[in-house]
XYZ file of C-alpha atoms in Angstrom:
426
model
C 85.343 134.368 210.574
C 81.792 134.290 212.025
C 82.686 137.160 214.362
C 83.994 139.217 211.477
C 80.808 138.566 209.473
C 78.651 139.535 212.469
C 80.736 142.703 212.945
C 80.357 143.715 209.252
C 76.604 143.160 209.425
C 76.314 145.284 212.598
C 78.331 148.101 210.955
C 76.209 147.883 207.746
C 72.965 148.030 209.820
C 74.201 151.103 211.823
C 75.251 152.914 208.632
C 71.897 152.169 207.008
C 70.017 153.477 210.052
C 72.088 156.637 210.148
C 71.552 157.192 206.429
C 67.816 156.642 206.870
C 67.681 159.107 209.750
C 69.522 161.745 207.729
C 67.211 161.323 204.776
C 64.084 161.649 206.901
C 65.569 164.695 208.661
C 66.277 166.436 205.286
C 62.822 165.559 203.985
C 61.257 167.031 207.120
C 63.117 170.283 206.579
C 61.929 170.446 202.987
C 58.288 169.678 204.034
C 58.095 166.638 201.828
C 58.004 163.987 204.609
C 54.271 163.292 204.223
C 54.601 162.834 200.490
C 57.546 160.449 201.048
C 55.518 158.384 203.552
C 52.599 158.194 201.095
C 54.823 157.009 198.268
C 56.371 154.381 200.466
C 53.010 153.181 201.776
C 51.816 152.683 198.225
C 54.966 150.864 197.258
C 55.355 148.515 200.215
C 51.726 148.537 201.646
C 53.057 149.965 204.906
C 50.759 152.275 206.965
C 53.522 154.204 208.828
C 57.117 155.251 208.417
C 58.487 152.880 211.016
C 57.380 149.783 209.176
C 58.793 151.235 206.012
C 62.106 151.885 207.662
C 62.172 148.338 209.048
C 61.525 146.962 205.521
C 64.245 149.151 204.026
C 66.732 148.069 206.664
C 65.813 144.395 206.273
C 66.094 144.657 202.529
C 69.557 146.305 202.712
C 70.876 143.740 205.206
C 69.604 140.901 203.065
C 71.349 142.418 199.977
C 74.571 142.650 202.023
C 74.331 139.039 202.904
C 73.695 137.857 199.379
C 76.240 140.189 197.723
C 78.787 137.422 197.381
C 76.301 135.196 195.651
C 75.336 137.681 192.852
C 76.808 137.244 189.440
C 77.061 139.871 186.683
C 76.073 138.651 183.224
C 77.720 140.667 180.505
C 76.540 140.872 176.892
C 78.916 140.267 173.983
C 78.505 143.874 172.578
C 81.481 145.337 174.439
C 83.779 142.612 173.171
C 82.426 143.071 169.673
C 83.056 146.756 169.769
C 86.556 146.236 171.173
C 87.421 143.747 168.443
C 86.074 146.125 165.835
C 88.258 148.996 167.129
C 91.255 146.693 167.087
C 90.547 145.668 163.507
C 90.198 149.310 162.408
C 93.383 150.428 164.195
C 95.331 147.407 163.053
C 98.317 148.484 161.017
C 98.501 147.381 157.346
C 101.532 145.803 155.763
C 104.631 147.771 156.797
C 106.786 146.059 154.244
C 105.437 148.128 151.362
C 108.143 149.056 148.932
C 106.839 152.681 148.780
C 106.617 153.185 152.558
C 108.476 156.326 153.580
C 106.958 156.736 157.099
C 109.058 155.826 160.107
C 107.652 153.522 162.824
C 107.276 156.431 165.282
C 105.375 158.519 162.797
C 103.063 155.644 161.892
C 102.183 155.192 165.587
C 101.482 158.882 165.992
C 99.471 159.011 162.768
C 96.539 157.181 164.329
C 95.481 159.868 166.848
C 96.692 163.421 166.176
C 95.774 165.928 168.837
C 96.653 169.425 169.755
C 96.544 170.500 173.400
C 94.573 173.548 174.394
C 96.026 176.655 176.003
C 92.804 177.457 177.901
C 93.698 175.125 180.758
C 97.042 176.790 181.426
C 96.835 178.472 184.776
C 100.383 179.800 185.081
C 103.243 180.818 182.785
C 105.215 177.616 183.386
C 102.375 175.388 182.460
C 101.617 177.608 179.475
C 105.195 177.306 178.237
C 105.099 173.512 178.546
C 101.803 173.430 176.563
C 103.240 175.650 173.877
C 106.285 173.443 173.605
C 104.119 170.398 173.372
C 101.946 172.052 170.739
C 104.978 172.998 168.677
C 106.341 169.448 168.887
C 102.983 167.971 167.760
C 102.618 170.477 164.949
C 106.188 169.883 163.728
C 105.438 166.203 163.687
C 102.330 166.872 161.641
C 104.369 168.884 159.121
C 106.936 166.100 158.892
C 104.272 163.456 158.234
C 102.549 165.445 155.529
C 105.883 166.276 153.899
C 106.766 162.583 153.751
C 103.347 161.767 152.339
C 103.657 164.427 149.677
C 107.103 163.083 148.721
C 105.636 159.668 148.424
C 102.844 161.041 146.227
C 105.439 162.685 143.951
C 107.316 159.394 143.639
C 104.178 157.613 142.715
C 103.226 160.261 140.162
C 106.698 160.065 138.611
C 106.610 156.289 138.305
C 103.075 155.917 136.974
C 102.954 159.127 134.925
C 99.587 160.111 136.401
C 98.082 161.486 139.561
C 97.748 158.579 142.054
C 94.318 157.978 143.701
C 93.779 158.217 147.396
C 93.585 154.424 147.707
C 96.895 153.926 145.885
C 98.416 156.636 148.030
C 97.213 154.998 151.212
C 98.453 151.520 150.134
C 101.877 152.891 149.328
C 102.042 154.726 152.665
C 100.901 151.651 154.605
C 97.870 153.272 156.245
C 94.128 153.213 155.899
C 92.354 155.734 153.600
C 90.558 157.397 156.495
C 93.785 157.671 158.467
C 95.539 159.099 155.448
C 92.826 161.679 154.866
C 92.757 162.592 158.583
C 96.459 163.160 158.856
C 96.681 165.075 155.619
C 94.109 167.483 156.916
C 95.820 167.614 160.275
C 99.249 168.235 158.603
C 97.810 171.074 156.481
C 96.235 172.552 159.574
C 99.614 172.413 161.357
C 101.242 174.220 158.458
C 98.711 177.011 158.533
C 98.968 177.355 162.320
C 102.768 177.497 162.246
C 102.855 180.017 159.461
C 100.256 182.162 161.302
C 102.051 181.965 164.569
C 105.472 182.798 163.132
C 104.372 185.551 160.791
C 105.391 188.285 163.185
C 108.876 186.685 163.511
C 109.208 186.519 159.747
C 108.247 190.162 159.342
C 110.695 191.121 162.140
C 113.584 189.339 160.370
C 112.805 190.881 156.950
C 114.150 194.228 158.170
C 117.715 193.050 157.603
C 117.120 192.364 153.876
C 115.225 195.489 152.828
C 116.664 197.729 150.152
C 118.504 194.862 148.398
C 116.289 194.668 145.332
C 113.723 192.163 146.656
C 110.120 193.031 147.329
C 108.849 192.775 150.920
C 106.159 190.256 149.930
C 108.828 188.028 148.334
C 110.908 188.165 151.470
C 107.937 187.094 153.610
C 107.230 184.232 151.204
C 110.876 183.104 151.488
C 110.631 183.340 155.281
C 107.525 181.095 155.207
C 109.420 178.542 153.153
C 112.154 178.642 155.773
C 109.575 178.047 158.517
C 108.230 174.951 156.833
C 111.764 173.674 156.126
C 112.716 174.198 159.725
C 109.541 172.478 160.966
C 110.482 169.380 158.994
C 113.885 169.269 160.703
C 112.803 170.365 164.215
C 113.664 168.011 167.119
C 111.840 168.877 170.336
C 113.871 166.397 172.406
C 116.915 168.711 172.325
C 115.122 171.195 174.586
C 115.240 174.429 172.580
C 112.207 176.343 171.428
C 110.807 176.228 167.927
C 111.068 179.928 167.365
C 114.731 179.911 168.321
C 115.492 176.970 166.009
C 113.480 178.243 163.009
C 115.276 181.652 162.887
C 118.289 180.032 161.196
C 116.168 178.568 158.369
C 114.233 181.832 157.920
C 117.549 183.836 157.498
C 118.957 181.162 155.235
C 115.969 181.204 152.935
C 115.951 184.986 152.711
C 119.693 185.154 152.108
C 119.442 182.630 149.308
C 116.664 184.599 147.629
C 118.676 187.814 147.873
C 121.779 186.064 146.420
C 119.710 184.623 143.493
C 117.613 187.620 142.543
C 119.138 190.830 143.971
C 121.991 191.115 141.438
C 121.748 191.856 137.803
C 124.109 188.947 137.058
C 123.465 185.831 139.080
C 126.436 184.252 140.767
C 126.696 180.910 142.637
C 125.629 180.769 146.273
C 129.113 179.780 147.575
C 130.666 182.733 145.742
C 127.925 185.066 147.060
C 128.821 183.907 150.609
C 132.476 184.579 149.897
C 131.606 187.977 148.554
C 129.732 188.858 151.778
C 132.642 187.685 153.992
C 135.093 189.761 151.898
C 132.909 192.843 152.172
C 132.682 192.419 155.967
C 136.418 191.875 156.253
C 137.216 194.912 154.112
C 134.861 197.067 156.152
C 136.397 195.806 159.407
C 139.942 196.420 158.266
C 139.065 199.834 156.946
C 137.524 200.920 160.333
C 140.471 199.451 162.233
C 143.409 200.702 160.190
C 141.757 203.751 158.550
C 142.916 202.769 155.142
C 141.677 200.704 152.236
C 142.973 197.075 152.661
C 144.700 195.222 149.901
C 143.879 191.655 148.738
C 146.667 190.091 150.803
C 145.258 191.479 154.080
C 141.759 190.357 153.229
C 142.916 186.860 152.285
C 144.800 186.615 155.595
C 141.749 187.603 157.561
C 139.142 185.543 155.753
C 141.322 182.464 155.076
C 140.702 182.602 151.300
C 143.358 182.548 148.638
C 144.402 185.724 146.900
C 142.996 184.466 143.581
C 139.644 183.803 145.122
C 139.594 187.268 146.751
C 140.310 188.853 143.367
C 137.689 186.811 141.520
C 135.091 187.598 144.218
C 135.954 191.253 144.015
C 135.160 191.156 140.330
C 131.599 190.151 141.245
C 131.196 193.344 143.320
C 131.002 195.512 140.214
C 127.602 197.227 139.888
C 125.656 196.628 136.667
C 124.374 200.011 135.504
C 121.949 201.073 132.824
C 123.040 202.763 129.636
C 119.853 204.779 129.738
C 121.032 206.498 132.902
C 121.870 210.202 132.645
C 125.453 211.424 132.986
C 125.410 213.657 136.005
C 122.722 216.142 136.953
C 123.573 219.088 134.712
C 124.349 217.215 131.452
C 121.254 216.155 129.653
C 122.888 213.112 128.033
C 122.825 209.385 128.547
C 125.579 206.738 128.616
C 124.007 205.164 125.519
C 124.989 208.177 123.432
C 128.705 207.723 124.281
C 128.889 203.923 124.474
C 130.258 202.266 121.251
C 128.391 199.329 119.734
C 131.017 196.617 119.435
C 128.649 194.267 117.538
C 129.119 196.391 114.387
C 132.231 195.853 112.280
C 134.370 198.699 111.025
C 134.891 199.114 107.246
C 138.541 198.024 107.561
C 137.544 194.775 109.348
C 134.827 194.060 106.812
C 137.310 194.309 103.863
C 139.882 192.168 105.619
C 137.316 189.434 106.340
C 136.236 189.427 102.661
C 139.822 189.027 101.480
C 140.460 186.288 104.035
C 137.400 184.325 102.877
C 138.551 184.636 99.217
C 142.081 183.311 99.995
C 140.719 180.410 102.098
C 138.414 179.330 99.265
C 141.393 179.443 96.870
C 143.355 177.196 99.242
C 140.487 174.728 99.684
C 140.061 174.394 95.889
C 143.259 172.324 95.764
C 141.724 169.597 98.020
C 139.396 166.743 97.200
C 135.636 167.242 97.407
C 135.145 165.347 100.611
C 138.192 166.949 102.287
C 136.949 170.383 101.330
C 133.448 169.644 102.669
C 134.815 168.263 105.952
C 136.884 171.371 106.635
C 134.039 173.748 105.743
C 131.658 171.965 108.142
C 134.272 171.392 110.862
C 135.363 175.103 111.130
C 132.136 176.794 109.984
C 133.702 178.468 106.988
C 130.381 178.874 105.213
C 127.739 179.646 107.809
C 129.862 180.318 110.917
C 128.413 177.188 112.621
C 131.048 174.754 113.851
C 130.032 171.055 113.820
C 131.561 168.137 115.714
C 133.097 165.042 114.231
C 130.136 162.999 115.149
C 127.688 165.394 113.430
C 129.767 165.465 110.264
C 129.982 161.609 110.300
C 126.240 161.386 110.623
C 125.869 163.586 107.493
C 128.296 161.405 105.499
C 127.012 158.106 107.001
C 130.482 157.220 108.368
C 132.068 157.072 111.806
C 133.733 160.045 113.530
C 137.116 158.318 113.301
C 136.873 158.302 109.536
C 136.080 162.028 109.538
C 139.122 162.644 111.821
C 141.384 160.888 109.390
C 140.022 162.975 106.461
C 140.528 166.153 108.457
C 144.118 165.227 109.419
C 144.970 164.423 105.815
C 143.519 167.715 104.568
C 145.435 169.736 107.212
C 148.726 168.061 106.247
C 148.210 169.214 102.667
C 147.568 172.803 103.755
C 150.403 172.910 106.194
C 152.972 175.040 104.258
C 155.146 178.027 105.040
C 153.900 180.086 102.104
C 150.347 179.468 103.140
C 151.100 180.427 106.777
C 152.773 183.679 105.751
C 149.982 184.684 103.494
C 147.332 184.192 106.245
C 149.338 185.378 109.285
C 148.035 188.967 109.122
C 144.444 187.707 109.687
C 145.173 186.230 113.166
C 143.968 189.388 115.017
C 140.490 189.330 113.501
């Protein structure tokens, strides 16, 4: 052990001498050797450089010998800062009944960060950074969506807009953390919408000319981007732009199905109509003839009744103000009958029918007559239910049903039926 210590001291002395020699050599090249000697002589009261070098070497060797004896005394400020950081980053109560955030999202909530593309030196590294950015931004969109759902629940339960403190307590995070991640989530939304705008505009070309404005299609595509970002899972290995195309097309298709037609039909029926149109076009191109409903049902897998009902939805709704042809200066409105107006014959028949019904009802009791008039709308053409009539007479609906049955039994006669049979077609 003594030999090893002596060897270490020898090596330390040789290294110190070499370092001193190099320093003096460099100072001599710079022309600052005299100034260096002057400063050392003032500091150590040494007249020449040799004594200074001996003092420096002796000081270094003594510091090497006493290195194992030195002790570092630390202040308590670092521990105080560490404990303060731990208290600030400590999670609040996770058993909150309003908590909607998952454990992974709460861990990620504390330090949101977005990697920079400036450090990417090659295409492979750039693709990995883009994928990591997309994953982080999708997580930010998921978190802010969950927080907004939680806020809607709180507003529905309390009947007023919740404060930031109440919102943070329900989410199980600190107010500063909540504010930070809300801003970060909104930033992620804006960045995703900005980066996918060209993709949305590219996909709108398939839905032009269907009665929807181009700006509305872009807005529907943006809604699909946000909906896809909430469901994106980067662990499966596919890119965000590839995944979000499905949600963009779905959002645009739904808007076209809801607003493109004059008469709105259900989404499932609209999907069936599109499949039937594609099948009819395919069969027409293949067989060079117009296919019937049986062939379309066999190709699509739908029933014949569903094919026929869906075909009824394909009828185009036109305008009665449209002109008939190009040469005739007339409109469809001029030749379309108004079926809301009654003919003179129908008006006379209805008057006679009303007179005969009143004569038949005159043979009933007052309450029976009032129940039939209210039940079938014989006076104001407004039919009322048994419960509504019972509420007017302050009785139960079962009592009204008995009165109605009793009155109908009195009117059920062959002569009465024959006298009113010619009014059935009205």
